[in-house]
Amino acid sequence: MADAVFHATRNDRALAFRSPVTEPRNFRLVAIGLTLVLLAVFLLLPLAAVFVEAFRFGIAKYLEVFSNPDALAAIKLTLLIALIAVPCNLVFGIAAAWAIAKYRFPGRAFLISLIDLPFSVSPVVAGLVYILLLGSNSAVGGWLLEDFGIRVIFAVPGVVLATIFVTFPFIARELIPLMQDQGNGDEEAAISLGASGWQAFWYVTLPNVKWALLYGVLLCNARAMGEFGAVAVLSGKLRGETVTMPLQVELFYNEYMSVAAFSLASVLAGLALVTLVAKSWLEWRFADQLATGSRTH
Amino acid sequence: MTTLRFREPSIIPGFRLTFGFTIFYLMIIVLIPIAGLFLKTFELDWQTFTEIVTGPRFLAALRLSFGASLLAAAFNAVIGVLVAWVLVRYGFPGKRALDAMVDLPFALPTAVAGIALASIYSPNGWIGSLVAPNGWRIAYTPLGIWIALVFIGLPFVVRSVQPVLQDFSKEIEEASATLGASREQTIRRVILPALLPAILTGFSLAFARAVGEYGSVIFIAGNLPRQTEILPLLIVFRLEEFNYAAAAAIAAVMLLASFAILLAINLIQVWSQRRFGNG
């Protein structure tokens, strides 16, 4: 009897505790399983393939690529390009965020749309627009080449320009929503207390947005080092001169130097993984100091 | 009010400097080059332009690019909602790492993704060799292109839906359950409609990205004219032939398409704000 009562209450409790706002256990297990399978097939498999193919013939073969002069030149050029493109977009991002977030003027939303524009332009089209504008048979390109001897297209400046174009919005779009949320109170207080504009920026604004800035730089850098389409169109693929790491991966791959291609690719994949870890860490540690709702790039 | 001002007054200095620099940089890096593309297209007379955009090779590439992108974005919309749902609502070991992994297609350079996908799905690759005995091929067919586009579009829907689902208040679901709705009815008639704007936004972003994608597709595509040749690749071929006008015409068509998609995204957001009071 006591036993029966015990069972009855246990069943009742089990019923009472079934949450009305979640799904049955079996449904949850199937959904989790399906998600794991989908992400494993579509995301983990390609990542694993890079490293498996790179180490297919052992570590000695893997390391060979790092004594290949073309590969070394590509690594150097990629670092150089990131070193130019990221600071350019950093300065722009800060200026744009200051102008848009600190003042109210008509057309701000439109200006933000224009800043986001490069994200919706195909990388190939991004490369093409510079060829049309600065190619040696265009007015501006011919002028630069004849009067200054500067070659832009099929040369390093073109590759830098293409990289700046495709990474254009990254830092601005991290800073703008955050600075809009933070408002002007801190800066107004600093200026009322006698700070100059630069001081207000350096001692008040910058510390407020530093993690978002780092976040934007991280994403901007990853894309700058990894850009392929826009750079492919503009580089002319002169070995050792205008070939970046992703382009060198393509050249190795098309010459059936599979191990070299995947070894160099594994460096870029490593960079992507480091970027993801750092990005997740920032999101976890400084969630309140990053712009929310702008995670789609 | 004695003078008309462009901006509201503020004691914070630096407007002229930052606004001026922003507009200047935007002009030289983005706006003037894009305007130049349209000018180049206008150099073509009407007949040449129509010949380019009605040529069979162009039309085949157009159909392939937009068709494969549409199918990939639609697939991404479905699995994106599932992945976002699982990541927000359910707990399981390794969830945090999985959540971070979703952004891999944004972080991994497209050329790296391209050669990895090509090696997996080629007839002697991990998955390609599984289906090869049945006479099926994935790499170097439109199916391979679709897979590459699914890969690069995967994060968009997940990342648009996730925050909305996170903010969705449990009280509404409880109210629905209290009023006698089954769980399935609550999901279908209460939760999904609220997610719809985010799903559409993610879908449009994935679609726009897929149409313009180049690096991850060309290695797996096979690149046969009229069969597995995408629009961006056709632009590259025209450039290699120094046929700049034709390249510009194709690019102008693609740009107009992306402007249309951008406009659609903005309209979705306006509609969503009116209907649900959130972006």
Tab-separated table of N, CA, C and O in Angstrom, chain A residues 21-23 27-28 31 35-36 38-39 42-46 49 52 88-89 92 95-96 98-99 103-106 117 120 122-124 128-132 164-165 168 184 191 197 226 228-229 233 249-250 253 262 272 276 279-280 284 296-297, chain B residues 6-8 12-15 18-19 21-22 25-26 29 33 37 79 85-86 90 96 98 100-101 103-107 109-111 115-116 118 120 126-127 150-151 154 156 170 173-174 183 205 212 214-215 219 232 239 244 247 251 258-259 262:
chain	number	residue	atom	x	y	z
A	21	VAL	N	7.531	24.096	-21.980
A	21	VAL	CA	8.219	24.920	-22.963
A	21	VAL	C	9.492	24.245	-23.483
A	21	VAL	O	10.415	24.899	-23.909
A	22	THR	N	9.528	22.931	-23.447
A	22	THR	CA	10.616	22.265	-24.160
A	22	THR	C	10.032	21.067	-24.902
A	22	THR	O	8.853	20.749	-24.742
A	23	GLU	N	10.866	20.459	-25.721
A	23	GLU	CA	10.369	19.392	-26.568
A	23	GLU	C	10.615	18.043	-25.891
A	23	GLU	O	11.453	17.940	-24.999
A	27	PHE	N	12.907	13.975	-29.288
A	27	PHE	CA	13.033	15.045	-30.281
A	27	PHE	C	14.339	15.795	-30.081
A	27	PHE	O	15.079	16.073	-31.017
A	28	ARG	N	14.643	16.083	-28.803
A	28	ARG	CA	15.870	16.829	-28.522
A	28	ARG	C	17.100	16.047	-28.952
A	28	ARG	O	18.014	16.590	-29.566
A	31	ALA	N	17.431	16.096	-32.683
A	31	ALA	CA	17.846	17.425	-33.166
A	31	ALA	C	19.332	17.663	-32.903
A	31	ALA	O	20.059	18.133	-33.775
A	35	THR	N	22.220	17.991	-35.798
A	35	THR	CA	23.091	19.165	-35.833
A	35	THR	C	24.556	18.758	-35.844
A	35	THR	O	25.357	19.276	-36.629
A	36	LEU	N	24.900	17.795	-34.965
A	36	LEU	CA	26.288	17.340	-34.909
A	36	LEU	C	26.719	16.757	-36.240
A	36	LEU	O	27.806	17.056	-36.743
A	38	LEU	N	25.437	17.324	-39.285
A	38	LEU	CA	25.507	18.372	-40.322
A	38	LEU	C	26.771	19.214	-40.172
A	38	LEU	O	27.488	19.459	-41.150
A	39	LEU	N	27.048	19.637	-38.937
A	39	LEU	CA	28.220	20.489	-38.745
A	39	LEU	C	29.504	19.695	-38.966
A	39	LEU	O	30.489	20.226	-39.474
A	42	PHE	N	29.732	19.374	-42.906
A	42	PHE	CA	29.931	20.606	-43.672
A	42	PHE	C	31.083	21.459	-43.156
A	42	PHE	O	31.663	22.219	-43.917
A	43	LEU	N	31.415	21.366	-41.844
A	43	LEU	CA	32.460	22.242	-41.312
A	43	LEU	C	33.737	21.494	-40.928
A	43	LEU	O	34.822	21.868	-41.336
A	44	LEU	N	33.584	20.425	-40.125
A	44	LEU	CA	34.790	19.772	-39.604
A	44	LEU	C	35.522	18.993	-40.686
A	44	LEU	O	36.748	18.969	-40.720
A	45	LEU	N	34.769	18.352	-41.571
A	45	LEU	CA	35.399	17.547	-42.615
A	45	LEU	C	36.359	18.365	-43.477
A	45	LEU	O	37.512	17.968	-43.661
A	46	PRO	N	35.928	19.534	-44.007
A	46	PRO	CA	36.878	20.327	-44.803
A	46	PRO	C	38.108	20.742	-43.996
A	46	PRO	O	39.228	20.702	-44.499
A	49	ALA	N	40.334	17.792	-43.596
A	49	ALA	CA	40.953	17.421	-44.879
A	49	ALA	C	42.223	18.228	-45.115
A	49	ALA	O	43.210	17.694	-45.629
A	52	VAL	N	44.943	16.628	-42.911
A	52	VAL	CA	45.253	15.251	-43.326
A	52	VAL	C	46.040	15.257	-44.639
A	52	VAL	O	47.064	14.588	-44.780
A	88	CYS	N	44.882	50.988	-42.264
A	88	CYS	CA	44.058	51.924	-43.045
A	88	CYS	C	42.600	51.830	-42.624
A	88	CYS	O	41.938	52.847	-42.364
A	89	ASN	N	42.089	50.602	-42.556
A	89	ASN	CA	40.685	50.436	-42.208
A	89	ASN	C	40.426	50.709	-40.733
A	89	ASN	O	39.304	51.027	-40.342
A	92	PHE	N	40.024	54.470	-40.627
A	92	PHE	CA	38.712	54.774	-41.196
A	92	PHE	C	37.595	54.375	-40.240
A	92	PHE	O	36.643	55.130	-40.040
A	95	ALA	N	37.254	56.863	-37.427
A	95	ALA	CA	36.712	58.140	-37.904
A	95	ALA	C	35.224	58.014	-38.218
A	95	ALA	O	34.412	58.854	-37.827
A	96	ALA	N	34.868	56.930	-38.920
A	96	ALA	CA	33.460	56.758	-39.309
A	96	ALA	C	32.588	56.583	-38.078
A	96	ALA	O	31.496	57.163	-37.985
A	98	TRP	N	33.162	57.663	-35.057
A	98	TRP	CA	33.069	58.953	-34.348
A	98	TRP	C	32.039	59.843	-35.040
A	98	TRP	O	31.147	60.396	-34.390
A	99	ALA	N	32.147	59.966	-36.351
A	99	ALA	CA	31.240	60.866	-37.081
A	99	ALA	C	29.791	60.400	-36.979
A	99	ALA	O	28.883	61.209	-36.820
A	103	TYR	N	27.345	62.200	-33.457
A	103	TYR	CA	26.538	63.349	-33.923
A	103	TYR	C	25.250	62.843	-34.544
A	103	TYR	O	25.148	61.689	-34.961
A	104	ARG	N	24.263	63.742	-34.586
A	104	ARG	CA	23.014	63.400	-35.266
A	104	ARG	C	22.929	64.267	-36.522
A	104	ARG	O	23.015	65.480	-36.451
A	105	PHE	N	22.845	63.625	-37.652
A	105	PHE	CA	22.649	64.370	-38.900
A	105	PHE	C	21.851	63.480	-39.845
A	105	PHE	O	21.828	62.256	-39.692
A	106	PRO	N	21.163	64.089	-40.806
A	106	PRO	CA	20.325	63.283	-41.691
A	106	PRO	C	21.179	62.364	-42.569
A	106	PRO	O	22.294	62.715	-42.940
A	117	LEU	N	28.521	48.307	-47.954
A	117	LEU	CA	28.410	47.903	-49.358
A	117	LEU	C	29.440	46.859	-49.803
A	117	LEU	O	29.072	45.877	-50.459
A	120	SER	N	28.603	43.171	-49.876
A	120	SER	CA	27.665	42.554	-50.808
A	120	SER	C	28.170	42.607	-52.247
A	120	SER	O	27.439	42.288	-53.164
A	122	SER	N	30.671	41.062	-55.023
A	122	SER	CA	31.488	39.867	-55.265
A	122	SER	C	32.965	40.242	-55.275
A	122	SER	O	33.341	41.272	-55.830
A	123	PRO	N	33.825	39.433	-54.663
A	123	PRO	CA	35.264	39.744	-54.657
A	123	PRO	C	35.815	39.966	-56.066
A	123	PRO	O	36.670	40.840	-56.267
A	124	VAL	N	35.324	39.208	-57.024
A	124	VAL	CA	35.806	39.351	-58.396
A	124	VAL	C	35.440	40.731	-58.944
A	124	VAL	O	36.242	41.398	-59.608
A	128	LEU	N	37.691	43.811	-60.275
A	128	LEU	CA	37.435	44.375	-61.597
A	128	LEU	C	37.309	45.896	-61.581
A	128	LEU	O	37.833	46.579	-62.467
A	129	VAL	N	36.630	46.448	-60.568
A	129	VAL	CA	36.414	47.900	-60.557
A	129	VAL	C	37.747	48.642	-60.540
A	129	VAL	O	37.894	49.688	-61.172
A	130	TYR	N	38.749	48.088	-59.859
A	130	TYR	CA	40.056	48.753	-59.824
A	130	TYR	C	40.803	48.601	-61.140
A	130	TYR	O	41.549	49.490	-61.538
A	131	ILE	N	40.603	47.463	-61.812
A	131	ILE	CA	41.234	47.314	-63.135
A	131	ILE	C	40.691	48.374	-64.084
A	131	ILE	O	41.425	49.019	-64.827
A	132	LEU	N	39.365	48.558	-64.038
A	132	LEU	CA	38.748	49.536	-64.938
A	132	LEU	C	39.217	50.951	-64.607
A	132	LEU	O	39.451	51.768	-65.486
A	164	ILE	N	42.031	46.239	-49.114
A	164	ILE	CA	41.359	47.298	-48.351
A	164	ILE	C	39.864	47.307	-48.679
A	164	ILE	O	39.021	47.427	-47.792
A	165	PHE	N	39.529	47.130	-49.949
A	165	PHE	CA	38.121	47.153	-50.356
A	165	PHE	C	37.331	46.046	-49.659
A	165	PHE	O	36.290	46.302	-49.073
A	168	PHE	N	36.965	46.564	-45.912
A	168	PHE	CA	36.540	47.937	-45.605
A	168	PHE	C	35.603	48.050	-44.387
A	168	PHE	O	35.861	48.838	-43.482
A	184	ASN	N	26.941	59.805	-25.600
A	184	ASN	CA	27.958	60.846	-25.568
A	184	ASN	C	28.305	61.330	-24.171
A	184	ASN	O	29.158	62.190	-24.011
A	191	ILE	N	34.838	66.784	-21.781
A	191	ILE	CA	35.058	68.078	-22.434
A	191	ILE	C	34.622	69.225	-21.530
A	191	ILE	O	35.291	70.259	-21.460
A	197	GLY	N	39.464	67.590	-27.571
A	197	GLY	CA	38.840	66.509	-28.324
A	197	GLY	C	39.722	65.273	-28.364
A	197	GLY	O	39.256	64.150	-28.155
A	226	GLY	N	43.403	36.223	-45.908
A	226	GLY	CA	42.810	35.097	-46.618
A	226	GLY	C	42.131	35.440	-47.919
A	226	GLY	O	41.670	34.547	-48.637
A	228	PHE	N	40.927	35.991	-51.556
A	228	PHE	CA	41.369	35.281	-52.751
A	228	PHE	C	40.860	35.941	-54.033
A	228	PHE	O	41.646	36.404	-54.861
A	229	GLY	N	39.535	36.044	-54.185
A	229	GLY	CA	38.956	36.465	-55.459
A	229	GLY	C	39.439	37.829	-55.943
A	229	GLY	O	39.928	37.974	-57.066
A	233	VAL	N	42.224	38.608	-59.150
A	233	VAL	CA	41.970	39.407	-60.344
A	233	VAL	C	43.051	40.480	-60.527
A	233	VAL	O	43.480	40.762	-61.647
A	249	VAL	N	48.647	29.009	-52.801
A	249	VAL	CA	47.946	27.737	-52.592
A	249	VAL	C	47.328	27.284	-53.908
A	249	VAL	O	47.462	26.130	-54.317
A	250	GLU	N	46.687	28.227	-54.599
A	250	GLU	CA	46.055	27.884	-55.880
A	250	GLU	C	47.099	27.425	-56.904
A	250	GLU	O	46.910	26.428	-57.610
A	253	TYR	N	48.334	24.011	-56.121
A	253	TYR	CA	47.267	23.033	-56.352
A	253	TYR	C	47.107	22.749	-57.844
A	253	TYR	O	46.987	21.595	-58.251
A	262	PHE	N	48.454	22.045	-49.662
A	262	PHE	CA	47.750	21.860	-48.397
A	262	PHE	C	48.611	22.280	-47.202
A	262	PHE	O	48.084	22.698	-46.176
A	272	ALA	N	42.956	30.810	-39.174
A	272	ALA	CA	41.498	30.877	-39.010
A	272	ALA	C	41.102	30.338	-37.638
A	272	ALA	O	40.237	30.913	-36.959
A	276	LEU	N	39.232	32.256	-34.615
A	276	LEU	CA	37.970	31.804	-34.018
A	276	LEU	C	38.082	31.705	-32.495
A	276	LEU	O	37.168	32.119	-31.778
A	279	LYS	N	38.261	35.197	-31.024
A	279	LYS	CA	36.953	35.826	-31.175
A	279	LYS	C	35.975	35.292	-30.130
A	279	LYS	O	35.276	36.061	-29.471
A	280	SER	N	35.941	33.966	-29.952
A	280	SER	CA	35.034	33.381	-28.959
A	280	SER	C	35.416	33.829	-27.553
A	280	SER	O	34.544	34.077	-26.724
A	284	TRP	N	33.056	35.830	-25.020
A	284	TRP	CA	32.702	35.253	-23.733
A	284	TRP	C	33.112	36.176	-22.585
A	284	TRP	O	32.358	36.442	-21.672
A	296	THR	N	26.807	38.937	-37.784
A	296	THR	CA	26.744	38.384	-39.144
A	296	THR	C	27.675	39.125	-40.075
A	296	THR	O	27.495	40.310	-40.327
A	297	HIS	N	28.664	38.439	-40.549
A	297	HIS	CA	29.598	39.087	-41.474
A	297	HIS	C	29.534	38.416	-42.819
A	297	HIS	O	29.600	37.223	-42.900
B	6	PHE	N	23.215	71.372	-40.762
B	6	PHE	CA	23.230	70.015	-41.299
B	6	PHE	C	23.104	69.003	-40.160
B	6	PHE	O	22.389	68.033	-40.241
B	7	ARG	N	23.811	69.304	-39.055
B	7	ARG	CA	23.730	68.378	-37.932
B	7	ARG	C	23.284	69.122	-36.685
B	7	ARG	O	23.400	70.336	-36.588
B	8	GLU	N	22.773	68.364	-35.716
B	8	GLU	CA	22.369	68.975	-34.461
B	8	GLU	C	23.609	69.409	-33.695
B	8	GLU	O	24.633	68.742	-33.734
B	12	ILE	N	30.939	68.137	-28.641
B	12	ILE	CA	32.058	67.246	-28.947
B	12	ILE	C	32.711	67.689	-30.248
B	12	ILE	O	32.039	67.813	-31.274
B	13	PRO	N	34.022	67.967	-30.212
B	13	PRO	CA	34.682	68.436	-31.431
B	13	PRO	C	35.034	67.276	-32.364
B	13	PRO	O	34.941	66.113	-31.982
B	14	GLY	N	35.412	67.643	-33.594
B	14	GLY	CA	35.948	66.639	-34.507
B	14	GLY	C	34.990	66.198	-35.587
B	14	GLY	O	35.297	65.292	-36.350
B	15	PHE	N	33.819	66.839	-35.683
B	15	PHE	CA	32.865	66.386	-36.694
B	15	PHE	C	33.414	66.569	-38.098
B	15	PHE	O	33.387	65.651	-38.905
B	18	THR	N	36.361	64.003	-38.854
B	18	THR	CA	36.008	62.590	-38.993
B	18	THR	C	35.002	62.386	-40.127
B	18	THR	O	35.128	61.442	-40.906
B	19	PHE	N	34.014	63.289	-40.227
B	19	PHE	CA	33.020	63.145	-41.289
B	19	PHE	C	33.679	63.327	-42.657
B	19	PHE	O	33.451	62.558	-43.585
B	21	PHE	N	36.844	62.863	-43.470
B	21	PHE	CA	37.700	61.733	-43.799
B	21	PHE	C	36.868	60.513	-44.194
B	21	PHE	O	37.191	59.808	-45.153
B	22	THR	N	35.770	60.279	-43.462
B	22	THR	CA	34.910	59.137	-43.770
B	22	THR	C	34.403	59.212	-45.209
B	22	THR	O	34.482	58.241	-45.955
B	25	TYR	N	37.378	58.802	-47.793
B	25	TYR	CA	37.865	57.419	-47.887
B	25	TYR	C	36.826	56.529	-48.573
B	25	TYR	O	37.160	55.700	-49.428
B	26	LEU	N	35.560	56.743	-48.193
B	26	LEU	CA	34.468	55.980	-48.815
B	26	LEU	C	34.420	56.229	-50.320
B	26	LEU	O	34.224	55.316	-51.115
B	29	ILE	N	37.788	54.648	-52.094
B	29	ILE	CA	37.926	53.187	-52.049
B	29	ILE	C	36.719	52.481	-52.661
B	29	ILE	O	36.869	51.482	-53.360
B	33	PRO	N	35.245	53.820	-57.590
B	33	PRO	CA	35.470	52.611	-58.396
B	33	PRO	C	34.179	51.961	-58.891
B	33	PRO	O	34.095	51.527	-60.038
B	37	LEU	N	32.685	51.483	-62.826
B	37	LEU	CA	32.205	50.257	-63.464
B	37	LEU	C	30.952	50.531	-64.295
B	37	LEU	O	30.836	50.089	-65.442
B	79	ILE	N	18.607	24.293	-42.227
B	79	ILE	CA	19.519	23.758	-41.215
B	79	ILE	C	19.993	24.869	-40.275
B	79	ILE	O	20.320	24.601	-39.134
B	85	TRP	N	18.506	26.686	-33.097
B	85	TRP	CA	17.602	26.159	-32.070
B	85	TRP	C	18.359	25.288	-31.077
B	85	TRP	O	18.255	25.456	-29.862
B	86	VAL	N	19.138	24.338	-31.613
B	86	VAL	CA	19.884	23.412	-30.757
B	86	VAL	C	20.899	24.175	-29.903
B	86	VAL	O	21.050	23.912	-28.719
B	90	TYR	N	19.173	23.768	-26.220
B	90	TYR	CA	19.564	22.500	-25.603
B	90	TYR	C	20.984	22.592	-25.082
B	90	TYR	O	21.817	23.314	-25.624
B	96	ARG	N	29.875	24.864	-26.597
B	96	ARG	CA	30.589	26.120	-26.770
B	96	ARG	C	31.536	26.060	-27.973
B	96	ARG	O	31.588	26.984	-28.800
B	98	LEU	N	31.285	24.036	-30.506
B	98	LEU	CA	30.483	23.920	-31.726
B	98	LEU	C	29.965	25.284	-32.159
B	98	LEU	O	29.967	25.625	-33.345
B	100	ALA	N	31.365	28.130	-31.620
B	100	ALA	CA	32.471	28.877	-32.226
B	100	ALA	C	32.757	28.373	-33.635
B	100	ALA	O	33.067	29.145	-34.538
B	101	MET	N	32.615	27.056	-33.838
B	101	MET	CA	32.923	26.458	-35.144
B	101	MET	C	32.005	26.967	-36.259
B	101	MET	O	32.369	26.931	-37.430
B	103	ASP	N	31.319	29.765	-37.133
B	103	ASP	CA	31.902	30.888	-37.867
B	103	ASP	C	33.072	30.485	-38.759
B	103	ASP	O	33.665	31.345	-39.411
B	104	LEU	N	33.408	29.194	-38.770
B	104	LEU	CA	34.556	28.762	-39.567
B	104	LEU	C	34.516	29.247	-41.024
B	104	LEU	O	35.525	29.748	-41.530
B	105	PRO	N	33.357	29.156	-41.700
B	105	PRO	CA	33.347	29.622	-43.102
B	105	PRO	C	33.684	31.106	-43.259
B	105	PRO	O	34.156	31.509	-44.315
B	106	PHE	N	33.445	31.924	-42.200
B	106	PHE	CA	33.844	33.334	-42.272
B	106	PHE	C	35.353	33.474	-42.114
B	106	PHE	O	35.965	34.381	-42.666
B	107	ALA	N	35.944	32.593	-41.294
B	107	ALA	CA	37.353	32.757	-40.942
B	107	ALA	C	38.289	32.027	-41.887
B	107	ALA	O	39.408	32.458	-42.111
B	109	PRO	N	40.021	31.034	-45.155
B	109	PRO	CA	40.145	31.628	-46.482
B	109	PRO	C	39.452	30.767	-47.545
B	109	PRO	O	39.517	29.533	-47.484
B	110	THR	N	38.805	31.419	-48.497
B	110	THR	CA	37.962	30.673	-49.433
B	110	THR	C	38.770	29.699	-50.283
B	110	THR	O	38.280	28.623	-50.608
B	111	ALA	N	40.013	30.056	-50.615
B	111	ALA	CA	40.810	29.144	-51.432
B	111	ALA	C	41.114	27.861	-50.657
B	111	ALA	O	41.119	26.766	-51.230
B	115	ILE	N	40.018	24.090	-51.965
B	115	ILE	CA	40.800	22.886	-52.256
B	115	ILE	C	40.429	21.744	-51.304
B	115	ILE	O	40.442	20.579	-51.696
B	116	ALA	N	40.043	22.084	-50.064
B	116	ALA	CA	39.633	21.031	-49.122
B	116	ALA	C	38.363	20.345	-49.623
B	116	ALA	O	38.280	19.114	-49.663
B	118	ALA	N	37.215	20.270	-52.678
B	118	ALA	CA	37.500	19.543	-53.917
B	118	ALA	C	38.135	18.189	-53.594
B	118	ALA	O	37.812	17.179	-54.224
B	120	ILE	N	37.760	16.412	-50.827
B	120	ILE	CA	36.811	15.517	-50.158
B	120	ILE	C	35.824	14.905	-51.157
B	120	ILE	O	35.519	13.719	-51.095
B	126	TRP	N	37.289	11.424	-49.618
B	126	TRP	CA	36.572	10.727	-48.554
B	126	TRP	C	35.112	10.447	-48.917
B	126	TRP	O	34.625	9.349	-48.748
B	127	ILE	N	34.396	11.482	-49.375
B	127	ILE	CA	32.975	11.276	-49.672
B	127	ILE	C	32.787	10.914	-51.145
B	127	ILE	O	31.964	10.075	-51.485
B	150	VAL	N	26.749	25.978	-49.802
B	150	VAL	CA	26.181	25.680	-48.486
B	150	VAL	C	27.230	25.963	-47.413
B	150	VAL	O	26.947	26.577	-46.384
B	151	PHE	N	28.465	25.540	-47.679
B	151	PHE	CA	29.551	25.763	-46.711
B	151	PHE	C	29.708	27.242	-46.402
B	151	PHE	O	29.659	27.646	-45.231
B	154	LEU	N	26.607	28.910	-44.535
B	154	LEU	CA	26.075	28.298	-43.309
B	154	LEU	C	25.924	29.251	-42.120
B	154	LEU	O	24.917	29.222	-41.426
B	156	PHE	N	25.302	32.425	-41.854
B	156	PHE	CA	24.429	33.602	-41.931
B	156	PHE	C	23.095	33.393	-41.222
B	156	PHE	O	22.693	34.228	-40.402
B	170	LYS	N	10.160	33.351	-22.712
B	170	LYS	CA	9.527	32.068	-22.392
B	170	LYS	C	8.057	32.254	-22.013
B	170	LYS	O	7.253	31.342	-22.170
B	173	GLU	N	5.643	31.505	-24.728
B	173	GLU	CA	5.466	30.071	-24.952
B	173	GLU	C	4.609	29.462	-23.846
B	173	GLU	O	3.767	28.604	-24.102
B	174	GLU	N	4.833	29.907	-22.610
B	174	GLU	CA	4.041	29.376	-21.496
B	174	GLU	C	2.578	29.759	-21.661
B	174	GLU	O	1.685	28.947	-21.444
B	183	ARG	N	2.885	21.474	-28.076
B	183	ARG	CA	4.222	22.038	-28.288
B	183	ARG	C	4.441	22.319	-29.769
B	183	ARG	O	5.037	23.331	-30.141
B	205	LEU	N	21.209	37.194	-46.907
B	205	LEU	CA	22.650	37.393	-46.788
B	205	LEU	C	23.410	36.204	-47.377
B	205	LEU	O	24.395	36.372	-48.100
B	212	GLY	N	28.037	35.872	-55.334
B	212	GLY	CA	29.320	36.482	-55.638
B	212	GLY	C	30.517	35.594	-55.338
B	212	GLY	O	31.641	35.955	-55.656
B	214	TYR	N	33.561	33.089	-55.138
B	214	TYR	CA	34.489	32.677	-56.190
B	214	TYR	C	35.456	31.603	-55.672
B	214	TYR	O	35.457	30.470	-56.157
B	215	GLY	N	36.243	31.943	-54.641
B	215	GLY	CA	37.348	31.091	-54.197
B	215	GLY	C	36.963	29.673	-53.833
B	215	GLY	O	37.624	28.725	-54.255
B	219	PHE	N	37.414	25.561	-57.380
B	219	PHE	CA	38.193	24.323	-57.329
B	219	PHE	C	37.307	23.088	-57.479
B	219	PHE	O	37.719	22.078	-58.026
B	232	PRO	N	30.974	34.810	-61.570
B	232	PRO	CA	32.258	35.469	-61.287
B	232	PRO	C	33.406	34.901	-62.120
B	232	PRO	O	34.296	35.641	-62.542
B	239	LEU	N	38.128	38.994	-68.435
B	239	LEU	CA	39.266	39.845	-68.095
B	239	LEU	C	40.549	39.292	-68.704
B	239	LEU	O	41.396	40.043	-69.190
B	244	TYR	N	37.379	44.024	-71.432
B	244	TYR	CA	36.950	44.717	-70.223
B	244	TYR	C	35.485	45.121	-70.266
B	244	TYR	O	34.799	45.085	-69.251
B	247	ALA	N	33.326	42.184	-69.392
B	247	ALA	CA	33.469	41.902	-67.964
B	247	ALA	C	32.665	42.910	-67.147
B	247	ALA	O	31.967	42.549	-66.197
B	251	ALA	N	29.546	42.267	-64.611
B	251	ALA	CA	29.676	42.743	-63.230
B	251	ALA	C	28.547	43.699	-62.872
B	251	ALA	O	28.027	43.671	-61.753
B	258	SER	N	22.903	42.438	-56.477
B	258	SER	CA	23.179	42.535	-55.034
B	258	SER	C	22.526	43.765	-54.420
B	258	SER	O	22.102	43.712	-53.270
B	259	PHE	N	22.402	44.861	-55.192
B	259	PHE	CA	21.662	46.022	-54.667
B	259	PHE	C	20.216	45.635	-54.383
B	259	PHE	O	19.646	46.013	-53.360
B	262	LEU	N	20.118	43.694	-51.212
B	262	LEU	CA	20.300	44.608	-50.076
B	262	LEU	C	19.013	45.337	-49.752
B	262	LEU	O	18.615	45.461	-48.592
